[in-house]
Amino acid sequence: MAVDKKKIEYHIREILKALGENPDREGLIETPERVARMYEEVFEGIQYSNHEIAEMFGKTFSAPKNDGRQSAVVMRDISVFSYCEHHIALMYDMTVNAAYIPDGKVLGLSKIARICDMAAKRLQLQERLGEDIAEIICEAVGTVDVGVVITGSHSCMTARGIRNIPARTTTTTFYGRFKDDPELQHLVI
């Protein structure tokens, strides 16, 4: 389903009025249109299911032979941002560490970052974002052995309410062998 930019423009204009602003003043005249374009971009992931994202970014290659040794692919410090579904507040300064154990094939490295980015472009909870990323990687690469760790700041904590600026949240999602193996978990944390 495509974003209804005209409806967003209308409602942003109404929000500006409800805040006591004049949406016709010089600095705000184009704000509803700009916000609608921004929402189309930052919420792009809403229009895709996890399955569709896995298909979109599921470009794989044959995994190198590892002579029976266990090997993991780990990508660290993938930068994403998202919006909290409770306040539509920015979740920022977020990094994702994602790892998986190949089962005959590997994902193109840029695809891991693209999966993280697209899954974050939804109204989210950080916990669900980790689950979504893990689920998409599992499907895209065909393995159940996936670990995802996300650390980030939430403006619903830093800019309002408690206003605890240094507070950071870390969530972990471990599937397959990552669930019970501290050595594998350590690769991602």
Short mmCIF file of C-alpha atoms in Angstrom, two decimals:
data_model
loop_
_atom_site.label_atom_id
_atom_site.label_comp_id
_atom_site.label_asym_id
_atom_site.label_seq_id
_atom_site.Cartn_x
_atom_site.Cartn_y
_atom_site.Cartn_z
CA MET A 1 0.00 0.00 0.00
CA ALA A 2 1.46 3.34 -1.04
CA VAL A 3 1.74 6.25 1.36
CA ASP A 4 -1.14 8.73 0.98
CA LYS A 5 0.90 11.93 0.90
CA LYS A 6 -2.13 14.21 0.41
CA LYS A 7 -3.78 12.82 3.54
CA ILE A 8 -0.53 13.28 5.51
CA GLU A 9 -0.24 16.88 4.27
CA TYR A 10 -3.79 17.61 5.38
CA HIS A 11 -3.29 16.13 8.84
CA ILE A 12 0.11 17.79 9.41
CA ARG A 13 -1.53 21.11 8.56
CA GLU A 14 -4.26 20.32 11.12
CA ILE A 15 -1.65 19.34 13.74
CA LEU A 16 0.12 22.65 13.20
CA LYS A 17 -3.19 24.43 13.83
CA ALA A 18 -3.86 22.29 16.92
CA LEU A 19 -0.44 23.33 18.27
CA GLY A 20 -1.46 26.97 17.92
CA GLU A 21 0.73 27.60 14.88
CA ASN A 22 -0.23 29.36 11.69
CA PRO A 23 0.40 26.88 8.86
CA ASP A 24 0.29 29.78 6.40
CA ARG A 25 3.25 31.63 7.88
CA GLU A 26 6.43 31.77 5.81
CA GLY A 27 8.41 29.02 7.58
CA LEU A 28 5.51 26.54 7.65
CA ILE A 29 3.83 26.94 4.25
CA GLU A 30 5.63 23.94 2.71
CA THR A 31 6.05 21.95 5.95
CA PRO A 32 3.08 19.60 5.39
CA GLU A 33 4.44 18.66 1.94
CA ARG A 34 7.98 18.19 3.29
CA VAL A 35 6.74 16.01 6.16
CA ALA A 36 4.71 13.87 3.73
CA ARG A 37 7.80 13.30 1.55
CA MET A 38 9.89 12.51 4.63
CA TYR A 39 7.28 10.02 5.92
CA GLU A 40 7.20 8.30 2.53
CA GLU A 41 10.97 7.82 2.80
CA VAL A 42 11.42 6.93 6.49
CA PHE A 43 8.41 4.58 6.61
CA GLU A 44 9.11 2.79 3.32
CA GLY A 45 9.43 -0.56 5.11
CA ILE A 46 5.77 -0.51 6.18
CA GLN A 47 4.71 -1.50 2.68
CA TYR A 48 6.78 -4.73 2.72
CA SER A 49 6.40 -7.92 4.74
CA ASN A 50 9.47 -9.63 6.18
CA HIS A 51 9.10 -12.25 3.44
CA GLU A 52 9.12 -9.57 0.73
CA ILE A 53 12.23 -7.94 2.24
CA ALA A 54 13.96 -11.35 2.31
CA GLU A 55 13.13 -11.79 -1.38
CA MET A 56 14.22 -8.24 -2.21
CA PHE A 57 17.63 -8.56 -0.52
CA GLY A 58 18.15 -12.31 -0.67
CA LYS A 59 21.05 -12.33 -3.14
CA THR A 60 23.23 -15.24 -2.04
CA PHE A 61 26.45 -16.91 -3.14
CA SER A 62 27.84 -20.38 -2.49
CA ALA A 63 29.56 -20.52 0.87
CA PRO A 64 33.26 -21.38 0.83
CA LYS A 65 34.17 -24.88 1.98
CA ASN A 66 35.09 -24.81 5.65
CA ASP A 67 36.33 -28.41 6.16
CA GLY A 68 33.83 -29.09 8.97
CA ARG A 69 34.77 -26.04 11.02
CA GLN A 70 32.01 -23.80 12.21
CA SER A 71 32.27 -20.35 10.67
CA ALA A 72 30.05 -17.35 11.15
CA VAL A 73 29.48 -14.21 9.15
CA VAL A 74 29.37 -11.19 11.46
CA MET A 75 28.62 -7.62 10.47
CA ARG A 76 28.96 -4.99 13.18
CA ASP A 77 27.97 -1.37 13.66
CA ILE A 78 25.30 -1.18 10.97
CA SER A 79 23.79 2.26 11.45
CA VAL A 80 19.98 2.55 11.37
CA PHE A 81 17.25 4.73 12.80
CA SER A 82 13.59 4.06 13.31
CA TYR A 83 10.49 5.50 14.94
CA CYS A 84 8.94 4.19 18.15
CA GLU A 85 5.37 3.10 17.58
CA HIS A 86 4.28 4.42 20.98
CA HIS A 87 5.18 8.11 20.49
CA ILE A 88 6.31 8.19 16.84
CA ALA A 89 9.54 9.38 18.43
CA LEU A 90 12.92 8.90 16.81
CA MET A 91 15.04 5.91 17.82
CA TYR A 92 18.50 7.13 16.87
CA ASP A 93 22.22 6.47 17.16
CA MET A 94 21.28 2.82 16.69
CA THR A 95 23.77 0.17 15.72
CA VAL A 96 22.94 -3.35 14.66
CA ASN A 97 25.33 -6.28 14.95
CA ALA A 98 24.08 -9.23 12.90
CA ALA A 99 25.59 -12.69 12.53
CA TYR A 100 24.64 -16.00 10.99
CA ILE A 101 26.16 -19.40 10.38
CA PRO A 102 26.03 -20.19 6.66
CA ASP A 103 24.30 -23.37 5.57
CA GLY A 104 25.73 -23.71 2.07
CA LYS A 105 25.27 -20.08 1.02
CA VAL A 106 26.14 -16.56 2.13
CA LEU A 107 24.41 -13.22 1.65
CA GLY A 108 26.05 -10.35 -0.15
CA LEU A 109 27.40 -8.14 2.63
CA SER A 110 25.51 -5.05 1.52
CA LYS A 111 22.31 -7.08 1.71
CA ILE A 112 22.67 -7.47 5.48
CA ALA A 113 22.84 -3.69 5.90
CA ARG A 114 19.93 -3.22 3.47
CA ILE A 115 17.80 -5.72 5.42
CA CYS A 116 18.51 -3.84 8.65
CA ASP A 117 17.71 -0.49 7.04
CA MET A 118 14.42 -1.60 5.46
CA ALA A 119 13.19 -3.38 8.60
CA ALA A 120 13.90 -0.19 10.58
CA LYS A 121 11.78 1.90 8.19
CA ARG A 122 8.60 1.02 10.06
CA LEU A 123 6.89 2.12 13.23
CA GLN A 124 8.81 -0.23 15.49
CA LEU A 125 9.77 -1.45 18.90
CA GLN A 126 13.49 -2.11 19.20
CA GLU A 127 12.73 -5.64 20.37
CA ARG A 128 10.59 -6.33 17.28
CA LEU A 129 13.19 -4.77 15.00
CA GLY A 130 15.71 -7.38 16.19
CA GLU A 131 13.18 -10.15 15.63
CA ASP A 132 12.34 -8.83 12.15
CA ILE A 133 16.00 -8.59 11.11
CA ALA A 134 16.72 -12.10 12.40
CA GLU A 135 13.66 -13.55 10.67
CA ILE A 136 14.52 -11.88 7.35
CA ILE A 137 18.15 -13.05 7.47
CA CYS A 138 17.01 -16.60 8.32
CA GLU A 139 14.78 -16.68 5.27
CA ALA A 140 17.15 -14.84 2.93
CA VAL A 141 20.19 -17.06 3.59
CA GLY A 142 18.38 -20.28 4.51
CA THR A 143 19.71 -20.83 8.02
CA VAL A 144 18.14 -20.92 11.47
CA ASP A 145 21.39 -19.84 13.16
CA VAL A 146 21.14 -16.06 13.46
CA GLY A 147 22.04 -13.50 16.14
CA VAL A 148 21.09 -9.82 16.20
CA VAL A 149 22.07 -7.25 18.82
CA ILE A 150 20.80 -3.67 18.63
CA THR A 151 21.88 -0.73 20.79
CA GLY A 152 20.25 2.66 20.47
CA SER A 153 18.89 5.82 22.00
CA HIS A 154 15.19 6.66 22.12
CA SER A 155 14.02 10.25 21.99
CA CYS A 156 10.94 9.24 23.99
CA MET A 157 13.47 8.77 26.84
CA THR A 158 16.06 11.44 26.01
CA ALA A 159 14.02 14.41 24.75
CA ARG A 160 10.81 14.06 26.80
CA GLY A 161 9.53 12.35 29.91
CA ILE A 162 12.49 11.34 32.09
CA ARG A 163 14.97 13.14 29.77
CA ASN A 164 17.75 10.72 30.55
CA ILE A 165 20.10 11.63 27.72
CA PRO A 166 22.84 9.00 28.23
CA ALA A 167 20.34 6.10 28.47
CA ARG A 168 20.87 3.48 25.74
CA THR A 169 18.87 0.33 25.16
CA THR A 170 20.36 -2.99 24.05
CA THR A 171 18.23 -5.86 22.79
CA THR A 172 19.34 -9.33 21.75
CA THR A 173 17.68 -11.82 19.43
CA PHE A 174 19.23 -15.27 19.14
CA TYR A 175 17.93 -18.10 16.94
CA GLY A 176 19.23 -21.62 16.45
CA ARG A 177 22.73 -22.28 17.78
CA PHE A 178 23.09 -18.64 18.87
CA LYS A 179 20.36 -19.24 21.46
CA ASP A 180 22.43 -21.52 23.70
CA ASP A 181 26.05 -20.95 22.70
CA PRO A 182 27.78 -18.16 24.68
CA GLU A 183 30.75 -18.17 22.27
CA LEU A 184 28.45 -17.47 19.32
CA GLN A 185 26.57 -14.82 21.32
CA HIS A 186 29.90 -13.16 22.15
CA LEU A 187 30.57 -12.74 18.40
CA VAL A 188 27.52 -10.48 18.14
CA ILE A 189 27.57 -8.61 21.46
#
